PDB file of C-alpha atoms in Angstrom:
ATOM      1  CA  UNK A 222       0.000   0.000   0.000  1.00 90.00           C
ATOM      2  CA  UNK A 223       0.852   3.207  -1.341  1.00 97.00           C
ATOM      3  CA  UNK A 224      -0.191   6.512   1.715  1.00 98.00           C
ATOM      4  CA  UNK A 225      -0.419   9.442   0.335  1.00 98.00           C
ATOM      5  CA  UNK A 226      -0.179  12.558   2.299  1.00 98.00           C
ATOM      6  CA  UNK A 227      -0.931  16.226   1.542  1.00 98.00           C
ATOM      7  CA  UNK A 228       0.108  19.267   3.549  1.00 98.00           C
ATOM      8  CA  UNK A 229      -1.242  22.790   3.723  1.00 96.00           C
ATOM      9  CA  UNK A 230       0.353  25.834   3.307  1.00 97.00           C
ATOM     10  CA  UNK A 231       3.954  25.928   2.738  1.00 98.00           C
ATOM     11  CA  UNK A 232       6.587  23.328   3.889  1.00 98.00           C
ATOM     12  CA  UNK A 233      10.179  24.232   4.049  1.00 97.00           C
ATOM     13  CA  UNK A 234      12.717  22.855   1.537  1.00 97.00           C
ATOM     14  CA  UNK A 235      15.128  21.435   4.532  1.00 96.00           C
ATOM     15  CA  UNK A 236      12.620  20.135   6.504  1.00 97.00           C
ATOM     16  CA  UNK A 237      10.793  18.031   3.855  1.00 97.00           C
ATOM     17  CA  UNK A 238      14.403  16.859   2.866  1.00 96.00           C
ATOM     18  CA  UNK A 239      15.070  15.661   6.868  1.00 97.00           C
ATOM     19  CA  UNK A 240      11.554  14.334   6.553  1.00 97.00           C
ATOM     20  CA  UNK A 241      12.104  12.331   3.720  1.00 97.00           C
ATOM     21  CA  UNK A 242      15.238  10.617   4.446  1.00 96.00           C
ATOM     22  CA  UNK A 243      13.883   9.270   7.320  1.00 97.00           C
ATOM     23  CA  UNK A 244      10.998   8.001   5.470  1.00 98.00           C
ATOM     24  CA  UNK A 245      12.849   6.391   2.883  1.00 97.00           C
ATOM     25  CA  UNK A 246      14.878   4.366   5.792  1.00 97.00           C
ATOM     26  CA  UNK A 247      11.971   3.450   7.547  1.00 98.00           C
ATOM     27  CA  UNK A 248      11.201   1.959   3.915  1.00 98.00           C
ATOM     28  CA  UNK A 249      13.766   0.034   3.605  1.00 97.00           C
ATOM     29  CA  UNK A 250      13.706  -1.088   7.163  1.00 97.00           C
ATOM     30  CA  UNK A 251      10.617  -2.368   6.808  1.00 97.00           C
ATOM     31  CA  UNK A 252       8.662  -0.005   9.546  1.00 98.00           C
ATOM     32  CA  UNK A 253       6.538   2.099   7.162  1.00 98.00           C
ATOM     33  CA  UNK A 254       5.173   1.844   4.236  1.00 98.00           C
ATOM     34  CA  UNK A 255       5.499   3.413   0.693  1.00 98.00           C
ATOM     35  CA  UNK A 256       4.560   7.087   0.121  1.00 98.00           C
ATOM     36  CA  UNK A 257       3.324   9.756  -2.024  1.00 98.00           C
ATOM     37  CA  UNK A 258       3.758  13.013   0.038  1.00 98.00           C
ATOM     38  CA  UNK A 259       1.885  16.289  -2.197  1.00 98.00           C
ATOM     39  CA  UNK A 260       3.631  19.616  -0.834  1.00 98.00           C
ATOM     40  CA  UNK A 261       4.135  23.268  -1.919  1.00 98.00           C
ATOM     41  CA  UNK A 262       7.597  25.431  -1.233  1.00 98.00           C
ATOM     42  CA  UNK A 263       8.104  28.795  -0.847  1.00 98.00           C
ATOM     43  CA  UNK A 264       9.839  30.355  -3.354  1.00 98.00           C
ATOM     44  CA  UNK A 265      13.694  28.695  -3.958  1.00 97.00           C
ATOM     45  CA  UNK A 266      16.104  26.995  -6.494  1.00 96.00           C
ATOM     46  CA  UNK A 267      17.594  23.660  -5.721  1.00 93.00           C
ATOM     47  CA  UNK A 268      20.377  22.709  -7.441  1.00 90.00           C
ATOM     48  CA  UNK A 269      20.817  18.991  -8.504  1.00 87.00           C
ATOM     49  CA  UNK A 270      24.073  17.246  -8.511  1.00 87.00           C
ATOM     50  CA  UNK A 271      24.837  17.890 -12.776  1.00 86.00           C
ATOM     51  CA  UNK A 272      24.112  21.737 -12.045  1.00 88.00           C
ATOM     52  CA  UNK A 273      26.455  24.054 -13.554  1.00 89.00           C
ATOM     53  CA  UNK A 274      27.249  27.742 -11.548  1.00 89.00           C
ATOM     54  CA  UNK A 275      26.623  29.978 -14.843  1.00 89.00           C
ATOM     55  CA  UNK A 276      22.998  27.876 -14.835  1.00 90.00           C
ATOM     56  CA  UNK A 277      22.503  30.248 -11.736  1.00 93.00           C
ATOM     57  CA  UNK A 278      22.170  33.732 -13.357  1.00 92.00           C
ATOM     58  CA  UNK A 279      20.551  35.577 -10.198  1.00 93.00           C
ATOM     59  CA  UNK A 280      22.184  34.023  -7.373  1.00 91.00           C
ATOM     60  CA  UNK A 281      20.525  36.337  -4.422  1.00 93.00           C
ATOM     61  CA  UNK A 282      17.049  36.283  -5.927  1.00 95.00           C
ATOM     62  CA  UNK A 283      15.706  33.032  -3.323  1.00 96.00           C
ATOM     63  CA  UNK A 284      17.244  30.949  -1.274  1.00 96.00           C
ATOM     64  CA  UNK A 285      19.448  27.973  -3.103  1.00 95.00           C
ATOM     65  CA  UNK A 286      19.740  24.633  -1.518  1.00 94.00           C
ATOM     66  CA  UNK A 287      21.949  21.916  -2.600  1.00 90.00           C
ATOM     67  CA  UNK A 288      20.179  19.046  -3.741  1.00 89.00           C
ATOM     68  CA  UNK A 289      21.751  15.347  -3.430  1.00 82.00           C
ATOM     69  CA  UNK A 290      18.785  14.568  -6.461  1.00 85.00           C
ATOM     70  CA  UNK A 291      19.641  14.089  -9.829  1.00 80.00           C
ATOM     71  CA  UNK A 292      19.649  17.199 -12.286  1.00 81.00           C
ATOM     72  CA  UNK A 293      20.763  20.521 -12.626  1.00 85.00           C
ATOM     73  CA  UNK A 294      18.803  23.678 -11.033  1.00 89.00           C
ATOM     74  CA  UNK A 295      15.072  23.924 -10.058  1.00 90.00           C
ATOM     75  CA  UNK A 296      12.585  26.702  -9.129  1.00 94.00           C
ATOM     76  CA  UNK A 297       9.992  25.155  -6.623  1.00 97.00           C
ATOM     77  CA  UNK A 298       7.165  27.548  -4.830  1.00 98.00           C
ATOM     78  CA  UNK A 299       3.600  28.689  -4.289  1.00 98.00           C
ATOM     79  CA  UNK A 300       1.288  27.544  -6.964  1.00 98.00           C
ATOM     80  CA  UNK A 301       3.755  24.408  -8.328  1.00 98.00           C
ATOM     81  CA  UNK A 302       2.404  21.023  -7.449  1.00 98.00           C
ATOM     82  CA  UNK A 303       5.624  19.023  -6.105  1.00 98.00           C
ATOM     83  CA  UNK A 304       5.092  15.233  -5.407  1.00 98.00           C
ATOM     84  CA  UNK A 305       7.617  13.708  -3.462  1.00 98.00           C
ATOM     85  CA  UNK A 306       8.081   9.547  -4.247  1.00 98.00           C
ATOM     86  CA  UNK A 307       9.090   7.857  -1.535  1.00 98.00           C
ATOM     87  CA  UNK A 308       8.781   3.823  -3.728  1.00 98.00           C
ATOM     88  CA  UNK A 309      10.727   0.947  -3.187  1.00 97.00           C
ATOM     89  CA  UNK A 310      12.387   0.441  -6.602  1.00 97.00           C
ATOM     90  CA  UNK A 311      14.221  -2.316  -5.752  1.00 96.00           C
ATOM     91  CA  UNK A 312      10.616  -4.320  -5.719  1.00 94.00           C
ATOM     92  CA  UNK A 313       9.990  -2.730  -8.508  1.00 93.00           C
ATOM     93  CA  UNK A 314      12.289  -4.440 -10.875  1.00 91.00           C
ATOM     94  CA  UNK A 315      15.522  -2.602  -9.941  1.00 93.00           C
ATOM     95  CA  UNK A 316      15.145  -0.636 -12.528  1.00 96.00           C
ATOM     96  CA  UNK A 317      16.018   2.991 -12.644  1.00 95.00           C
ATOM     97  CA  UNK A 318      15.492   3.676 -16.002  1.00 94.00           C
ATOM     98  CA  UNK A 319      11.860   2.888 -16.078  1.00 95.00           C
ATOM     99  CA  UNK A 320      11.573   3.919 -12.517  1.00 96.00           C
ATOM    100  CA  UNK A 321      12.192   7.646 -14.584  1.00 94.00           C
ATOM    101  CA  UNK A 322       9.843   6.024 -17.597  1.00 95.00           C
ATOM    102  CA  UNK A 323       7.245   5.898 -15.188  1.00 96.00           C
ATOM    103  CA  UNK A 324       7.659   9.126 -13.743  1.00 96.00           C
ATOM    104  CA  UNK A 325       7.352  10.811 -16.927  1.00 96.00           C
ATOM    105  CA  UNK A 326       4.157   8.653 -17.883  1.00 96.00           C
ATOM    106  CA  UNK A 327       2.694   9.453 -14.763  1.00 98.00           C
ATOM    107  CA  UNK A 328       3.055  13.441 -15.705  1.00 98.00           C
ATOM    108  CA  UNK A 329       1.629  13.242 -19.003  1.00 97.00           C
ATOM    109  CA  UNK A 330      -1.364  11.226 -17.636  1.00 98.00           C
ATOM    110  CA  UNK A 331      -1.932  13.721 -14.972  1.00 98.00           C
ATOM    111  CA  UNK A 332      -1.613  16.215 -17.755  1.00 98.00           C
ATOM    112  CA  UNK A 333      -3.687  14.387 -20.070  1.00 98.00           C
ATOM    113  CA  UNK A 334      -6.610  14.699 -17.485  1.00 98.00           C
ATOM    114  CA  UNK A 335      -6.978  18.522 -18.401  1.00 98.00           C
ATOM    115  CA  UNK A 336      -6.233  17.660 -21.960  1.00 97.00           C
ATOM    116  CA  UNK A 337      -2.726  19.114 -22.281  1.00 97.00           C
ATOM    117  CA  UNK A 338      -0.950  16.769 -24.056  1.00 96.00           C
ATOM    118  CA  UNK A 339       2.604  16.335 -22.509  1.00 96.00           C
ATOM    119  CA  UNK A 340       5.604  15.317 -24.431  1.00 95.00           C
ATOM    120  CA  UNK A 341       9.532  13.402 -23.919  1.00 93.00           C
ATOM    121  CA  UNK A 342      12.315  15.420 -25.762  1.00 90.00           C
ATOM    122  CA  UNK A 343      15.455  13.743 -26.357  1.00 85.00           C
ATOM    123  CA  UNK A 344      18.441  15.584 -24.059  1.00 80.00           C
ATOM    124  CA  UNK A 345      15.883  17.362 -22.108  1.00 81.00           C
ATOM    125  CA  UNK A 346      14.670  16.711 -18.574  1.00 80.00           C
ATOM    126  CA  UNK A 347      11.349  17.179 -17.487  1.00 89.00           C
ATOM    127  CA  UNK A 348       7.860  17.102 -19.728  1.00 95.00           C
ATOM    128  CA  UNK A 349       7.065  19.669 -22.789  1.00 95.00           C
ATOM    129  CA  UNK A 350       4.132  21.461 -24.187  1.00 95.00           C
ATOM    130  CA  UNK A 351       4.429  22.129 -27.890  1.00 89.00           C
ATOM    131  CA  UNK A 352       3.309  26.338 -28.645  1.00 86.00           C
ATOM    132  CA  UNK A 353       2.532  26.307 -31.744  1.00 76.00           C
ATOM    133  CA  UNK A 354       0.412  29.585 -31.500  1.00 78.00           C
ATOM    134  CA  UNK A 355       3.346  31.409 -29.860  1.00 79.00           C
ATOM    135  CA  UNK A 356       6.447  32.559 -31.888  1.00 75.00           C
ATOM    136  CA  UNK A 357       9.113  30.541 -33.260  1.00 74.00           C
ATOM    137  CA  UNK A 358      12.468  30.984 -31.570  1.00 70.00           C
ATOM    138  CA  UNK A 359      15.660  32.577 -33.290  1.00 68.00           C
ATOM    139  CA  UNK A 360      16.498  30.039 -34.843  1.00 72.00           C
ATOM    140  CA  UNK A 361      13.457  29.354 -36.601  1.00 72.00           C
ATOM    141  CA  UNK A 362      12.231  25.906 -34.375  1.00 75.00           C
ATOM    142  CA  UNK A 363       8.824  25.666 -32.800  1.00 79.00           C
ATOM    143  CA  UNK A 364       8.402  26.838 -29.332  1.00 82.00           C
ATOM    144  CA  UNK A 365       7.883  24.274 -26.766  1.00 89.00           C
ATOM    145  CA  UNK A 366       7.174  24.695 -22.932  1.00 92.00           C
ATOM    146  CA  UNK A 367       8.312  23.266 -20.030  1.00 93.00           C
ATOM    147  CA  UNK A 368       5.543  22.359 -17.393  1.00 96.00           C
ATOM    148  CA  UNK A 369       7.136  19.751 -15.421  1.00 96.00           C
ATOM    149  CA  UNK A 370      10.486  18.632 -13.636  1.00 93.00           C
ATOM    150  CA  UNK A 371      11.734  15.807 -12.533  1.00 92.00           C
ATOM    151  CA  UNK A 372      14.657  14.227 -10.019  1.00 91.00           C
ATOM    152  CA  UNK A 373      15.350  11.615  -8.022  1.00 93.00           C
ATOM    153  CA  UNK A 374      17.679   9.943  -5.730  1.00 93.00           C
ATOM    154  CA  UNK A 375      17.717   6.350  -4.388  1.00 96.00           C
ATOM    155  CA  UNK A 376      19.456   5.601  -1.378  1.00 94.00           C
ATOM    156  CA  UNK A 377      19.273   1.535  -0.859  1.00 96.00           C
ATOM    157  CA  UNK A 378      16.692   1.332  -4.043  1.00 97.00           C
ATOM    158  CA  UNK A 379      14.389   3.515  -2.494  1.00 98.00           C
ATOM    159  CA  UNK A 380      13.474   6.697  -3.580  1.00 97.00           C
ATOM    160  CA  UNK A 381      12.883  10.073  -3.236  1.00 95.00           C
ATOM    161  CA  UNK A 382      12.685  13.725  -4.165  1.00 95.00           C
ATOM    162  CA  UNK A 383       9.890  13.263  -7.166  1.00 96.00           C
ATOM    163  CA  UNK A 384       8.518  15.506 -10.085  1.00 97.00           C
ATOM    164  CA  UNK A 385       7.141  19.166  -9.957  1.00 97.00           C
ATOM    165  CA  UNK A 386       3.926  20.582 -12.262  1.00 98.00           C
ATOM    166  CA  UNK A 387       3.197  23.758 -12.770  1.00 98.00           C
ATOM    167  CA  UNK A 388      -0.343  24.775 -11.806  1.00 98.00           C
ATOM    168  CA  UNK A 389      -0.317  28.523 -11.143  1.00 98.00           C
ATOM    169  CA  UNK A 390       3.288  29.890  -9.966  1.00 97.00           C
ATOM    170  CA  UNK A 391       5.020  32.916 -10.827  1.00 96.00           C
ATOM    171  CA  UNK A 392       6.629  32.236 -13.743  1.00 94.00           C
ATOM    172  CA  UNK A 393       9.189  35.108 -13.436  1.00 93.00           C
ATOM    173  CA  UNK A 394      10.113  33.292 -11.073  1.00 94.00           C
ATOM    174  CA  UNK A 395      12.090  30.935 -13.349  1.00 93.00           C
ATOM    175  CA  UNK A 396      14.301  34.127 -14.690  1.00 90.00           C
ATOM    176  CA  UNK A 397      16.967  33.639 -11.978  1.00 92.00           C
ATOM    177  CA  UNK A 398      17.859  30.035 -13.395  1.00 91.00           C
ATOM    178  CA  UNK A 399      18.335  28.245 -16.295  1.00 82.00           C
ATOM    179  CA  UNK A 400      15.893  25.721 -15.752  1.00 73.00           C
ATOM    180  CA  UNK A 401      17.240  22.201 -15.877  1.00 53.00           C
ATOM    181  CA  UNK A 402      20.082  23.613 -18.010  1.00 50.00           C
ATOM    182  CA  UNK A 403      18.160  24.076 -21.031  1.00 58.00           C
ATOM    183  CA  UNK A 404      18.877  27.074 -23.060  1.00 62.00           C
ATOM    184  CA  UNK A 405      16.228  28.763 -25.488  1.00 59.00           C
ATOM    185  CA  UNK A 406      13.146  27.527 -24.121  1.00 70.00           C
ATOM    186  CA  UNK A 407      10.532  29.184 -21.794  1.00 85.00           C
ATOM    187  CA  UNK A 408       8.335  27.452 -19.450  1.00 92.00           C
ATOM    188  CA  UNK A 409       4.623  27.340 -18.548  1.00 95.00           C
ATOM    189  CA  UNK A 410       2.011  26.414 -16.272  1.00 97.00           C
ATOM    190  CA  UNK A 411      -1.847  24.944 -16.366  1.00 98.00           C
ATOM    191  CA  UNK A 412      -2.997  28.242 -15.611  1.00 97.00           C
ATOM    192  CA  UNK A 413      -0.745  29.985 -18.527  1.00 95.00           C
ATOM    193  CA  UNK A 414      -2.390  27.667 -20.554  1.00 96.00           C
ATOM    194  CA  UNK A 415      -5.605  28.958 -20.198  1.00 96.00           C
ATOM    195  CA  UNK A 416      -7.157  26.109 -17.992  1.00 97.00           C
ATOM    196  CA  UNK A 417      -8.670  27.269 -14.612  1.00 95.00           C
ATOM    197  CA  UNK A 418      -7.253  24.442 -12.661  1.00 97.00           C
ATOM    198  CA  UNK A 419      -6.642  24.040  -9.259  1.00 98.00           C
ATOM    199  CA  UNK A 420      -4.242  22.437  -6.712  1.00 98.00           C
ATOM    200  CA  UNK A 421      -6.559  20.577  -5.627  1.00 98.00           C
ATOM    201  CA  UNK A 422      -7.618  19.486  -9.090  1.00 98.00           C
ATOM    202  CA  UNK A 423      -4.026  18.345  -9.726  1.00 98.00           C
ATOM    203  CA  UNK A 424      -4.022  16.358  -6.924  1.00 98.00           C
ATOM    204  CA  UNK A 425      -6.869  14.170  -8.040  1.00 98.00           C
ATOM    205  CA  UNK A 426      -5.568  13.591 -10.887  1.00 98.00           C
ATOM    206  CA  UNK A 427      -2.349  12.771  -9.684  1.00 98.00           C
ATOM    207  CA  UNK A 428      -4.100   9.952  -7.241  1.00 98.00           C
ATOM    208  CA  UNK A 429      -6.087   9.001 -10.599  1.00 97.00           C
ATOM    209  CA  UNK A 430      -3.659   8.391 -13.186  1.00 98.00           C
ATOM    210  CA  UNK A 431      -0.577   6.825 -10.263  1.00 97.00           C
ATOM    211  CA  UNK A 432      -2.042   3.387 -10.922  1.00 93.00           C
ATOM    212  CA  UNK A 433      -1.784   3.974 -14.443  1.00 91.00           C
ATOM    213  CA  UNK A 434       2.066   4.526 -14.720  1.00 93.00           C
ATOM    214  CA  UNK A 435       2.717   2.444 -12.014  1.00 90.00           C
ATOM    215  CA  UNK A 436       1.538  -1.203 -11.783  1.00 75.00           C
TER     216      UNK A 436
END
């Protein structure tokens, strides 16, 4: 059994890290079970362990906490859905590479719910929203949005840190990074898109579509 747990208001970055790592022992251990935790951050930037420094471009804008997850840097705050996976991976096939797989699935699923259709792009991290109605970029390719992240870590195959969605956040936000060291591209939320979704919306639809990417 899966428990999923949501909390109000804003939880700090350090504290949900403390929180998790004890989790993801407990895990392992045996003493608790697997776990879906559904929080919101004030406003920050993690840093993953493949971020570079000229990726930061306004280091005193928010906070910046060093992230033991995979990736490079990371916005997180109000109005971004971020779902922490606490899984044991190692009973699920021992597999990181579809662990990710089904990560990604489980974004465009939840996306797919408020018919966005999410998309994989080769060398970039996260999920993508092709903008066809916005303009092309210099060089002449089609604009495509960012409107997830993801990155994990595994400490004795299990896992945490998770995947972020943009619902409603300041986008601006995102000018003090170079988000998941991709160069060119903008990024986007529900809300930008025109859809008058909630948190709370998300969140069912993140319970919906879970047993969908992972079975």
């Amino acid at each position: 059994m899966v428990e999923w747990i949501t909390s109000s208001g804003l939880t700090g970055y350090d504290d949900a890290v403390a929180w998790m790592e004890d989790r993801a022992a407990a895990i392992r251990a045996g003493t608790e079970s697997e776990a879906i935790w559904l929080v919101e951050h004030p406003s920050l930037y993690t840093a993953g362990t493949s971020a570079k420094p000229d990726d930061l471009t306004d280091p005193d804008r928010f906070p910046v906490h060093l992230a033991k997850r995979g990736g490079q840097y990371t916005y997180h705050g109000p109005g971004q859905r971020v779902a922490y996976v606490l899984l044991d991976v190692a009973a699920r096939g021992h597999d990181v590479r579809k662990f990710v797989s089904e990560l990604e699935d489980w974004i465009i699923a939840t996306l797919a719910e408020f018919g966005v259709t999410g998309e994989r792009r080769a060398g970039r991290v996260g999920v993508w929203v092709p903008r066809p109605e916005k303009p092309r970029l210099s060089d002449g390719g089609l604009r495509e949005d960012k409107i997830a992240a993801l990155g994990i870590r595994l400490r004795k195959w299990v896992s945490f840190h998770g995947i972020s969605i943009n619902v409603e956040p300041d986008l601006s936000h995102y000018d003090g990074i170079v988000p998941c060291g991709v160069r060119g591209h903008c990024v986007t939320s529900l809300v930008d898109l025109g859809l008058p979704v909630t948190m709370s919306d998300v969140d069912v639809a993140l319970k919906k579509t879970f047993s969908q990417a992972f079975r």
